[in-house]
PDB file of N, CA and C in Angstrom:
ATOM      1  N   MET P   1      56.062 104.810   3.315  1.00 89.00           N
ATOM      2  CA  MET P   1      56.679 104.651   1.898  1.00 89.00           C
ATOM      3  C   MET P   1      57.064 106.147   1.297  1.00 89.00           C
ATOM      4  N   ASP P   2      56.126 107.072   1.515  1.00 90.00           N
ATOM      5  CA  ASP P   2      56.407 108.351   0.730  1.00 90.00           C
ATOM      6  C   ASP P   2      57.557 109.051   1.172  1.00 90.00           C
ATOM      7  N   GLN P   3      57.870 108.931   2.516  1.00 89.00           N
ATOM      8  CA  GLN P   3      59.377 109.381   3.026  1.00 89.00           C
ATOM      9  C   GLN P   3      60.504 108.760   2.824  1.00 89.00           C
ATOM     10  N   ALA P   4      60.160 107.106   2.406  1.00 87.00           N
ATOM     11  CA  ALA P   4      61.316 106.577   2.124  1.00 87.00           C
ATOM     12  C   ALA P   4      62.016 107.006   0.663  1.00 87.00           C
ATOM     13  N   LEU P   5      60.407 106.824  -0.274  1.00 86.00           N
ATOM     14  CA  LEU P   5      60.983 107.435  -1.412  1.00 86.00           C
ATOM     15  C   LEU P   5      61.669 108.803  -1.959  1.00 86.00           C
ATOM     16  N   THR P   6      61.033 109.569  -0.942  1.00 86.00           N
ATOM     17  CA  THR P   6      61.714 111.338  -0.876  1.00 86.00           C
ATOM     18  C   THR P   6      63.080 111.047  -0.254  1.00 86.00           C
ATOM     19  N   TYR P   7      63.445 110.161   0.598  1.00 84.00           N
ATOM     20  CA  TYR P   7      64.906 109.733   0.843  1.00 84.00           C
ATOM     21  C   TYR P   7      65.855 109.154  -0.187  1.00 84.00           C
ATOM     22  N   LEU P   8      65.369 108.491  -0.610  1.00 82.00           N
ATOM     23  CA  LEU P   8      65.862 107.618  -2.161  1.00 82.00           C
ATOM     24  C   LEU P   8      66.116 108.793  -3.359  1.00 82.00           C
ATOM     25  N   LYS P   9      65.066 109.650  -3.590  1.00 81.00           N
ATOM     26  CA  LYS P   9      65.425 110.328  -4.420  1.00 81.00           C
ATOM     27  C   LYS P   9      66.336 111.393  -4.251  1.00 81.00           C
ATOM     28  N   SER P  10      66.401 111.910  -2.828  1.00 82.00           N
ATOM     29  CA  SER P  10      67.488 113.032  -2.293  1.00 82.00           C
ATOM     30  C   SER P  10      68.608 112.442  -2.216  1.00 82.00           C
ATOM     31  N   ASP P  11      68.907 111.136  -2.080  1.00 81.00           N
ATOM     32  CA  ASP P  11      69.986 110.222  -2.138  1.00 81.00           C
ATOM     33  C   ASP P  11      70.958 109.992  -3.246  1.00 81.00           C
ATOM     34  N   CYS P  12      70.015 109.882  -4.040  1.00 85.00           N
ATOM     35  CA  CYS P  12      70.352 109.344  -5.670  1.00 85.00           C
ATOM     36  C   CYS P  12      70.507 110.552  -6.635  1.00 85.00           C
ATOM     37  N   GLY P  13      69.908 111.734  -6.212  1.00 90.00           N
ATOM     38  CA  GLY P  13      69.787 112.720  -7.194  1.00 90.00           C
ATOM     39  C   GLY P  13      71.176 113.201  -7.932  1.00 90.00           C
ATOM     40  N   TRP P  14      71.871 113.168  -7.165  1.00 93.00           N
ATOM     41  CA  TRP P  14      73.331 114.107  -7.237  1.00 93.00           C
ATOM     42  C   TRP P  14      73.957 112.955  -7.920  1.00 93.00           C
ATOM     43  N   VAL P  15      73.698 111.278  -7.781  1.00 95.00           N
ATOM     44  CA  VAL P  15      74.406 110.478  -8.829  1.00 95.00           C
ATOM     45  C   VAL P  15      73.951 110.253 -10.301  1.00 95.00           C
ATOM     46  N   ASP P  16      72.771 110.399 -10.246  1.00 94.00           N
ATOM     47  CA  ASP P  16      72.126 110.754 -11.508  1.00 94.00           C
ATOM     48  C   ASP P  16      72.708 111.922 -12.362  1.00 94.00           C
ATOM     49  N   SER P  17      72.754 112.699 -11.815  1.00 95.00           N
ATOM     50  CA  SER P  17      73.540 114.242 -12.448  1.00 95.00           C
ATOM     51  C   SER P  17      74.416 113.840 -13.009  1.00 95.00           C
ATOM     52  N   CYS P  18      75.625 113.145 -11.803  1.00 96.00           N
ATOM     53  CA  CYS P  18      76.845 113.156 -12.229  1.00 96.00           C
ATOM     54  C   CYS P  18      77.084 112.129 -13.358  1.00 96.00           C
ATOM     55  N   LEU P  19      76.204 111.063 -13.431  1.00 97.00           N
ATOM     56  CA  LEU P  19      76.449 110.090 -14.746  1.00 97.00           C
ATOM     57  C   LEU P  19      75.915 110.765 -15.832  1.00 97.00           C
ATOM     58  N   ASP P  20      74.792 111.388 -15.589  1.00 97.00           N
ATOM     59  CA  ASP P  20      74.182 112.408 -17.038  1.00 97.00           C
ATOM     60  C   ASP P  20      75.230 113.273 -17.417  1.00 97.00           C
ATOM     61  N   SER P  21      76.202 113.797 -16.473  1.00 98.00           N
ATOM     62  CA  SER P  21      76.937 114.935 -17.016  1.00 98.00           C
ATOM     63  C   SER P  21      78.167 114.439 -17.647  1.00 98.00           C
ATOM     64  N   LYS P  22      78.588 113.186 -16.805  1.00 98.00           N
ATOM     65  CA  LYS P  22      80.088 112.780 -17.045  1.00 98.00           C
ATOM     66  C   LYS P  22      80.342 111.959 -18.068  1.00 98.00           C
ATOM     67  N   VAL P  23      79.123 111.034 -18.371  1.00 98.00           N
ATOM     68  CA  VAL P  23      79.165 109.783 -19.089  1.00 98.00           C
ATOM     69  C   VAL P  23      78.872 110.551 -20.694  1.00 98.00           C
ATOM     70  N   LYS P  24      79.615 110.246 -21.599  1.00 98.00           N
ATOM     71  CA  LYS P  24      79.581 111.188 -22.820  1.00 98.00           C
ATOM     72  C   LYS P  24      78.941 110.265 -23.948  1.00 98.00           C
ATOM     73  N   VAL P  25      78.957 108.729 -23.922  1.00 98.00           N
ATOM     74  CA  VAL P  25      78.521 107.715 -24.751  1.00 98.00           C
ATOM     75  C   VAL P  25      76.999 107.081 -24.207  1.00 98.00           C
ATOM     76  N   LYS P  26      76.392 106.598 -24.966  1.00 98.00           N
ATOM     77  CA  LYS P  26      75.233 105.506 -24.774  1.00 98.00           C
ATOM     78  C   LYS P  26      75.546 104.523 -24.065  1.00 98.00           C
ATOM     79  N   ILE P  27      74.991 104.199 -23.041  1.00 98.00           N
ATOM     80  CA  ILE P  27      75.236 103.379 -21.996  1.00 98.00           C
ATOM     81  C   ILE P  27      73.814 102.520 -21.809  1.00 98.00           C
ATOM     82  N   SER P  28      73.912 101.309 -21.707  1.00 97.00           N
ATOM     83  CA  SER P  28      72.752 100.577 -21.290  1.00 97.00           C
ATOM     84  C   SER P  28      71.993 101.107 -19.764  1.00 97.00           C
ATOM     85  N   GLN P  29      70.767 100.461 -19.501  1.00 97.00           N
ATOM     86  CA  GLN P  29      70.078 100.616 -18.265  1.00 97.00           C
ATOM     87  C   GLN P  29      70.681  99.851 -17.244  1.00 97.00           C
ATOM     88  N   GLN P  30      71.658  98.554 -17.468  1.00 97.00           N
ATOM     89  CA  GLN P  30      72.317  97.938 -16.805  1.00 97.00           C
ATOM     90  C   GLN P  30      73.690  98.234 -16.628  1.00 97.00           C
ATOM     91  N   GLN P  31      74.343  99.248 -17.282  1.00 98.00           N
ATOM     92  CA  GLN P  31      75.459  99.743 -16.972  1.00 98.00           C
ATOM     93  C   GLN P  31      75.412 101.175 -16.384  1.00 98.00           C
ATOM     94  N   PHE P  32      74.297 101.717 -16.515  1.00 97.00           N
ATOM     95  CA  PHE P  32      73.873 103.206 -15.824  1.00 97.00           C
ATOM     96  C   PHE P  32      73.454 102.712 -14.371  1.00 97.00           C
ATOM     97  N   ASP P  33      73.146 101.541 -14.027  1.00 97.00           N
ATOM     98  CA  ASP P  33      72.960 100.954 -12.866  1.00 97.00           C
ATOM     99  C   ASP P  33      73.902 100.428 -12.136  1.00 97.00           C
ATOM    100  N   ALA P  34      74.906 100.024 -12.832  1.00 98.00           N
ATOM    101  CA  ALA P  34      76.034  99.599 -12.145  1.00 98.00           C
ATOM    102  C   ALA P  34      76.943 100.523 -11.727  1.00 98.00           C
ATOM    103  N   LEU P  35      77.129 101.788 -12.723  1.00 98.00           N
ATOM    104  CA  LEU P  35      77.782 102.965 -12.425  1.00 98.00           C
ATOM    105  C   LEU P  35      77.318 103.758 -11.527  1.00 98.00           C
ATOM    106  N   ALA P  36      75.781 103.729 -11.140  1.00 97.00           N
ATOM    107  CA  ALA P  36      75.477 104.389  -9.876  1.00 97.00           C
ATOM    108  C   ALA P  36      75.562 104.137  -8.621  1.00 97.00           C
ATOM    109  N   SER P  37      75.567 102.470  -8.616  1.00 96.00           N
ATOM    110  CA  SER P  37      75.897 102.212  -7.397  1.00 96.00           C
ATOM    111  C   SER P  37      77.741 102.327  -6.917  1.00 96.00           C
ATOM    112  N   PHE P  38      78.394 101.966  -8.071  1.00 98.00           N
ATOM    113  CA  PHE P  38      79.768 102.553  -7.925  1.00 98.00           C
ATOM    114  C   PHE P  38      79.904 103.620  -7.517  1.00 98.00           C
ATOM    115  N   VAL P  39      79.430 104.953  -8.292  1.00 97.00           N
ATOM    116  CA  VAL P  39      79.476 106.619  -7.812  1.00 97.00           C
ATOM    117  C   VAL P  39      78.909 106.685  -6.351  1.00 97.00           C
ATOM    118  N   TYR P  40      77.699 106.288  -6.187  1.00 95.00           N
ATOM    119  CA  TYR P  40      77.281 106.351  -4.825  1.00 95.00           C
ATOM    120  C   TYR P  40      78.210 106.034  -3.511  1.00 95.00           C
ATOM    121  N   ASN P  41      79.238 105.035  -4.140  1.00 95.00           N
ATOM    122  CA  ASN P  41      80.183 104.400  -3.063  1.00 95.00           C
ATOM    123  C   ASN P  41      80.890 105.019  -2.828  1.00 95.00           C
ATOM    124  N   VAL P  42      82.058 105.682  -4.438  1.00 96.00           N
ATOM    125  CA  VAL P  42      83.476 106.135  -4.269  1.00 96.00           C
ATOM    126  C   VAL P  42      83.247 107.696  -4.343  1.00 96.00           C
ATOM    127  N   GLY P  43      82.074 108.340  -4.963  1.00 96.00           N
ATOM    128  CA  GLY P  43      81.781 109.659  -4.883  1.00 96.00           C
ATOM    129  C   GLY P  43      82.293 110.268  -6.178  1.00 96.00           C
ATOM    130  N   GLU P  44      81.424 111.408  -6.574  1.00 96.00           N
ATOM    131  CA  GLU P  44      81.676 111.865  -7.981  1.00 96.00           C
ATOM    132  C   GLU P  44      83.392 112.298  -8.186  1.00 96.00           C
ATOM    133  N   SER P  45      83.609 113.141  -7.165  1.00 97.00           N
ATOM    134  CA  SER P  45      85.106 113.601  -7.513  1.00 97.00           C
ATOM    135  C   SER P  45      86.133 112.367  -8.126  1.00 97.00           C
ATOM    136  N   GLN P  46      86.098 110.989  -7.445  1.00 97.00           N
ATOM    137  CA  GLN P  46      86.937 109.955  -7.761  1.00 97.00           C
ATOM    138  C   GLN P  46      86.209 109.430  -8.684  1.00 97.00           C
ATOM    139  N   PHE P  47      85.057 109.372  -9.395  1.00 98.00           N
ATOM    140  CA  PHE P  47      84.652 108.678 -10.333  1.00 98.00           C
ATOM    141  C   PHE P  47      84.959 109.728 -11.589  1.00 98.00           C
ATOM    142  N   SER P  48      84.975 111.166 -11.261  1.00 98.00           N
ATOM    143  CA  SER P  48      85.380 111.706 -12.515  1.00 98.00           C
ATOM    144  C   SER P  48      86.662 111.828 -12.988  1.00 98.00           C
ATOM    145  N   SER P  49      87.736 111.641 -11.976  1.00 98.00           N
ATOM    146  CA  SER P  49      88.916 111.449 -12.660  1.00 98.00           C
ATOM    147  C   SER P  49      89.494 109.940 -12.911  1.00 98.00           C
ATOM    148  N   SER P  50      88.521 109.276 -12.930  1.00 98.00           N
ATOM    149  CA  SER P  50      88.746 107.361 -12.895  1.00 98.00           C
ATOM    150  C   SER P  50      89.567 107.155 -14.408  1.00 98.00           C
ATOM    151  N   THR P  51      90.011 106.407 -14.222  1.00 98.00           N
ATOM    152  CA  THR P  51      90.566 105.333 -15.747  1.00 98.00           C
ATOM    153  C   THR P  51      89.192 104.917 -16.442  1.00 98.00           C
ATOM    154  N   LEU P  52      88.147 104.389 -15.105  1.00 98.00           N
ATOM    155  CA  LEU P  52      86.849 103.706 -15.519  1.00 98.00           C
ATOM    156  C   LEU P  52      86.058 104.685 -16.589  1.00 98.00           C
ATOM    157  N   LEU P  53      85.767 105.834 -16.079  1.00 98.00           N
ATOM    158  CA  LEU P  53      85.253 106.706 -16.855  1.00 98.00           C
ATOM    159  C   LEU P  53      85.681 107.274 -18.362  1.00 98.00           C
ATOM    160  N   ARG P  54      87.081 107.329 -18.067  1.00 98.00           N
ATOM    161  CA  ARG P  54      87.907 107.538 -19.702  1.00 98.00           C
ATOM    162  C   ARG P  54      87.510 106.419 -20.303  1.00 98.00           C
ATOM    163  N   LYS P  55      87.856 105.349 -19.902  1.00 98.00           N
ATOM    164  CA  LYS P  55      87.405 104.144 -20.790  1.00 98.00           C
ATOM    165  C   LYS P  55      85.895 104.157 -21.375  1.00 98.00           C
ATOM    166  N   ILE P  56      85.151 104.237 -20.429  1.00 98.00           N
ATOM    167  CA  ILE P  56      83.732 104.527 -21.211  1.00 98.00           C
ATOM    168  C   ILE P  56      83.720 105.312 -21.936  1.00 98.00           C
ATOM    169  N   ASN P  57      84.058 106.888 -21.971  1.00 98.00           N
ATOM    170  CA  ASN P  57      83.888 107.581 -22.680  1.00 98.00           C
ATOM    171  C   ASN P  57      84.511 107.217 -23.902  1.00 98.00           C
ATOM    172  N   LEU P  58      85.564 106.448 -24.002  1.00 98.00           N
ATOM    173  CA  LEU P  58      86.389 105.985 -25.356  1.00 98.00           C
ATOM    174  C   LEU P  58      85.496 104.863 -26.020  1.00 98.00           C
ATOM    175  N   GLY P  59      84.546 104.329 -25.325  1.00 98.00           N
ATOM    176  CA  GLY P  59      83.653 103.089 -25.811  1.00 98.00           C
ATOM    177  C   GLY P  59      84.313 101.954 -25.602  1.00 98.00           C
ATOM    178  N   ASP P  60      85.397 101.779 -24.797  1.00 98.00           N
ATOM    179  CA  ASP P  60      85.909 100.524 -24.287  1.00 98.00           C
ATOM    180  C   ASP P  60      85.127  99.991 -22.905  1.00 98.00           C
ATOM    181  N   PHE P  61      84.266  99.328 -22.975  1.00 98.00           N
ATOM    182  CA  PHE P  61      83.234  99.148 -21.974  1.00 98.00           C
ATOM    183  C   PHE P  61      84.112  97.713 -21.345  1.00 98.00           C
ATOM    184  N   LYS P  62      84.437  97.003 -22.381  1.00 98.00           N
ATOM    185  CA  LYS P  62      85.189  95.662 -21.605  1.00 98.00           C
ATOM    186  C   LYS P  62      86.414  96.238 -20.861  1.00 98.00           C
ATOM    187  N   GLY P  63      87.105  97.167 -21.207  1.00 98.00           N
ATOM    188  CA  GLY P  63      88.415  97.830 -20.540  1.00 98.00           C
ATOM    189  C   GLY P  63      87.668  98.269 -18.976  1.00 98.00           C
ATOM    190  N   ALA P  64      86.491  99.265 -19.400  1.00 98.00           N
ATOM    191  CA  ALA P  64      86.039  99.854 -18.363  1.00 98.00           C
ATOM    192  C   ALA P  64      85.654  98.880 -17.295  1.00 98.00           C
ATOM    193  N   GLY P  65      85.045  97.906 -17.523  1.00 98.00           N
ATOM    194  CA  GLY P  65      84.179  96.421 -16.849  1.00 98.00           C
ATOM    195  C   GLY P  65      85.319  96.239 -15.882  1.00 98.00           C
ATOM    196  N   ASN P  66      86.846  96.121 -16.318  1.00 97.00           N
ATOM    197  CA  ASN P  66      87.873  95.285 -15.566  1.00 97.00           C
ATOM    198  C   ASN P  66      88.563  96.367 -14.551  1.00 97.00           C
ATOM    199  N   GLU P  67      88.143  97.683 -15.061  1.00 98.00           N
ATOM    200  CA  GLU P  67      88.339  98.711 -13.840  1.00 98.00           C
ATOM    201  C   GLU P  67      87.865  98.273 -12.703  1.00 98.00           C
ATOM    202  N   PHE P  68      86.349  97.944 -12.292  1.00 98.00           N
ATOM    203  CA  PHE P  68      85.986  97.813 -11.074  1.00 98.00           C
ATOM    204  C   PHE P  68      87.037  97.130 -10.015  1.00 98.00           C
ATOM    205  N   ASP P  69      87.536  96.340 -10.905  1.00 97.00           N
ATOM    206  CA  ASP P  69      88.642  95.576  -9.916  1.00 97.00           C
ATOM    207  C   ASP P  69      89.764  96.084  -9.291  1.00 97.00           C
ATOM    208  N   ARG P  70      90.088  97.285  -9.543  1.00 97.00           N
ATOM    209  CA  ARG P  70      90.759  98.030  -8.862  1.00 97.00           C
ATOM    210  C   ARG P  70      90.338  98.564  -7.672  1.00 97.00           C
ATOM    211  N   TRP P  71      89.042  98.884  -7.453  1.00 98.00           N
ATOM    212  CA  TRP P  71      88.412  99.971  -6.590  1.00 98.00           C
ATOM    213  C   TRP P  71      88.021  98.831  -5.520  1.00 98.00           C
ATOM    214  N   VAL P  72      89.011  98.215  -4.914  1.00 98.00           N
ATOM    215  CA  VAL P  72      88.845  97.066  -3.771  1.00 98.00           C
ATOM    216  C   VAL P  72      89.586  97.225  -2.530  1.00 98.00           C
ATOM    217  N   TYR P  73      90.028  98.395  -2.486  1.00 97.00           N
ATOM    218  CA  TYR P  73      90.936  98.773  -1.533  1.00 97.00           C
ATOM    219  C   TYR P  73      90.849  99.992  -0.547  1.00 97.00           C
ATOM    220  N   ASP P  74      91.118  99.800   0.523  1.00 95.00           N
ATOM    221  CA  ASP P  74      91.240 101.244   1.439  1.00 95.00           C
ATOM    222  C   ASP P  74      92.081 101.164   2.273  1.00 95.00           C
ATOM    223  N   ASN P  75      92.916 102.206   2.175  1.00 95.00           N
ATOM    224  CA  ASN P  75      94.400 102.623   2.698  1.00 95.00           C
ATOM    225  C   ASN P  75      95.354 101.539   2.122  1.00 95.00           C
ATOM    226  N   GLY P  76      95.337 101.005   1.145  1.00 95.00           N
ATOM    227  CA  GLY P  76      96.350  99.810   0.475  1.00 95.00           C
ATOM    228  C   GLY P  76      95.693  98.573   0.705  1.00 95.00           C
ATOM    229  N   LYS P  77      94.990  98.516   1.791  1.00 97.00           N
ATOM    230  CA  LYS P  77      94.373  96.866   1.954  1.00 97.00           C
ATOM    231  C   LYS P  77      92.980  96.395   1.439  1.00 97.00           C
ATOM    232  N   LYS P  78      93.100  95.360   1.094  1.00 98.00           N
ATOM    233  CA  LYS P  78      92.080  95.019   0.274  1.00 98.00           C
ATOM    234  C   LYS P  78      90.918  94.441   0.795  1.00 98.00           C
ATOM    235  N   ILE P  79      89.603  95.105   0.709  1.00 98.00           N
ATOM    236  CA  ILE P  79      88.480  94.902   1.449  1.00 98.00           C
ATOM    237  C   ILE P  79      87.870  93.745   0.933  1.00 98.00           C
ATOM    238  N   ASP P  80      87.400  92.664   1.640  1.00 98.00           N
ATOM    239  CA  ASP P  80      86.415  91.586   1.011  1.00 98.00           C
ATOM    240  C   ASP P  80      85.108  92.267   0.458  1.00 98.00           C
ATOM    241  N   GLY P  81      84.534  93.081   1.436  1.00 97.00           N
ATOM    242  CA  GLY P  81      83.271  93.708   1.104  1.00 97.00           C
ATOM    243  C   GLY P  81      83.335  94.318  -0.230  1.00 97.00           C
ATOM    244  N   LEU P  82      84.158  95.679  -0.293  1.00 97.00           N
ATOM    245  CA  LEU P  82      84.496  96.007  -1.292  1.00 97.00           C
ATOM    246  C   LEU P  82      84.583  95.412  -2.679  1.00 97.00           C
ATOM    247  N   ALA P  83      85.559  94.102  -2.337  1.00 98.00           N
ATOM    248  CA  ALA P  83      85.992  93.281  -3.667  1.00 98.00           C
ATOM    249  C   ALA P  83      84.201  92.511  -3.909  1.00 98.00           C
ATOM    250  N   ASN P  84      83.772  92.190  -2.923  1.00 98.00           N
ATOM    251  CA  ASN P  84      82.477  91.522  -3.553  1.00 98.00           C
ATOM    252  C   ASN P  84      81.341  92.563  -3.926  1.00 98.00           C
ATOM    253  N   ARG P  85      81.153  93.942  -4.014  1.00 98.00           N
ATOM    254  CA  ARG P  85      80.384  94.851  -4.264  1.00 98.00           C
ATOM    255  C   ARG P  85      81.220  95.349  -5.848  1.00 98.00           C
ATOM    256  N   ARG P  86      82.374  95.456  -5.911  1.00 98.00           N
ATOM    257  CA  ARG P  86      82.691  95.499  -7.235  1.00 98.00           C
ATOM    258  C   ARG P  86      82.750  94.283  -8.345  1.00 98.00           C
ATOM    259  N   ALA P  87      82.717  93.153  -7.375  1.00 98.00           N
ATOM    260  CA  ALA P  87      82.436  92.086  -8.526  1.00 98.00           C
ATOM    261  C   ALA P  87      81.033  92.074  -8.819  1.00 98.00           C
ATOM    262  N   LYS P  88      79.734  92.133  -8.277  1.00 98.00           N
ATOM    263  CA  LYS P  88      78.537  92.209  -8.294  1.00 98.00           C
ATOM    264  C   LYS P  88      78.319  93.567  -9.846  1.00 98.00           C
ATOM    265  N   GLU P  89      78.961  94.668  -9.252  1.00 98.00           N
ATOM    266  CA  GLU P  89      78.991  95.926 -10.307  1.00 98.00           C
ATOM    267  C   GLU P  89      79.644  95.674 -11.576  1.00 98.00           C
ATOM    268  N   LYS P  90      80.426  94.943 -11.416  1.00 98.00           N
ATOM    269  CA  LYS P  90      81.288  94.500 -13.027  1.00 98.00           C
ATOM    270  C   LYS P  90      80.594  93.637 -13.642  1.00 98.00           C
ATOM    271  N   SER P  91      79.792  92.504 -13.043  1.00 98.00           N
ATOM    272  CA  SER P  91      79.300  91.711 -13.707  1.00 98.00           C
ATOM    273  C   SER P  91      78.012  92.282 -14.229  1.00 98.00           C
ATOM    274  N   VAL P  92      77.330  93.254 -13.435  1.00 98.00           N
ATOM    275  CA  VAL P  92      76.143  93.879 -14.142  1.00 98.00           C
ATOM    276  C   VAL P  92      76.362  94.660 -15.303  1.00 98.00           C
ATOM    277  N   PHE P  93      77.534  95.304 -14.885  1.00 98.00           N
ATOM    278  CA  PHE P  93      78.188  96.535 -16.102  1.00 98.00           C
ATOM    279  C   PHE P  93      78.363  95.733 -17.675  1.00 98.00           C
ATOM    280  N   LEU P  94      79.104  94.490 -17.554  1.00 98.00           N
ATOM    281  CA  LEU P  94      79.525  93.956 -18.439  1.00 98.00           C
ATOM    282  C   LEU P  94      78.302  92.900 -19.066  1.00 98.00           C
ATOM    283  N   ASN P  95      77.653  92.023 -18.095  1.00 96.00           N
ATOM    284  CA  ASN P  95      76.627  91.283 -18.775  1.00 96.00           C
ATOM    285  C   ASN P  95      75.100  91.555 -18.402  1.00 96.00           C
ATOM    286  N   GLY P  96      74.842  92.722 -17.715  1.00 87.00           N
ATOM    287  CA  GLY P  96      73.360  92.995 -17.673  1.00 87.00           C
ATOM    288  C   GLY P  96      72.587  92.264 -16.430  1.00 87.00           C
TER     289      GLY P  96
END
């Protein structure tokens, strides 16, 4: 259990740092959690230049939530697993 917690903290530390430095507005814990899943999957550089982040920082949370739907492609092909993941992240982000 101790080793698993160490791995978890190591794997997620960069995600927390990314969100803490890039998100400039107050967000709920549920929004943070949805974004943590998203950032862990797409990476910091993609998130940092995303319209999703821009809309969050403008306070447009509904618009930001709708941006999750755009992140379901790999090399131009829609991936069902990504679509499912983004739908869950979007739901948590918008509805808690």
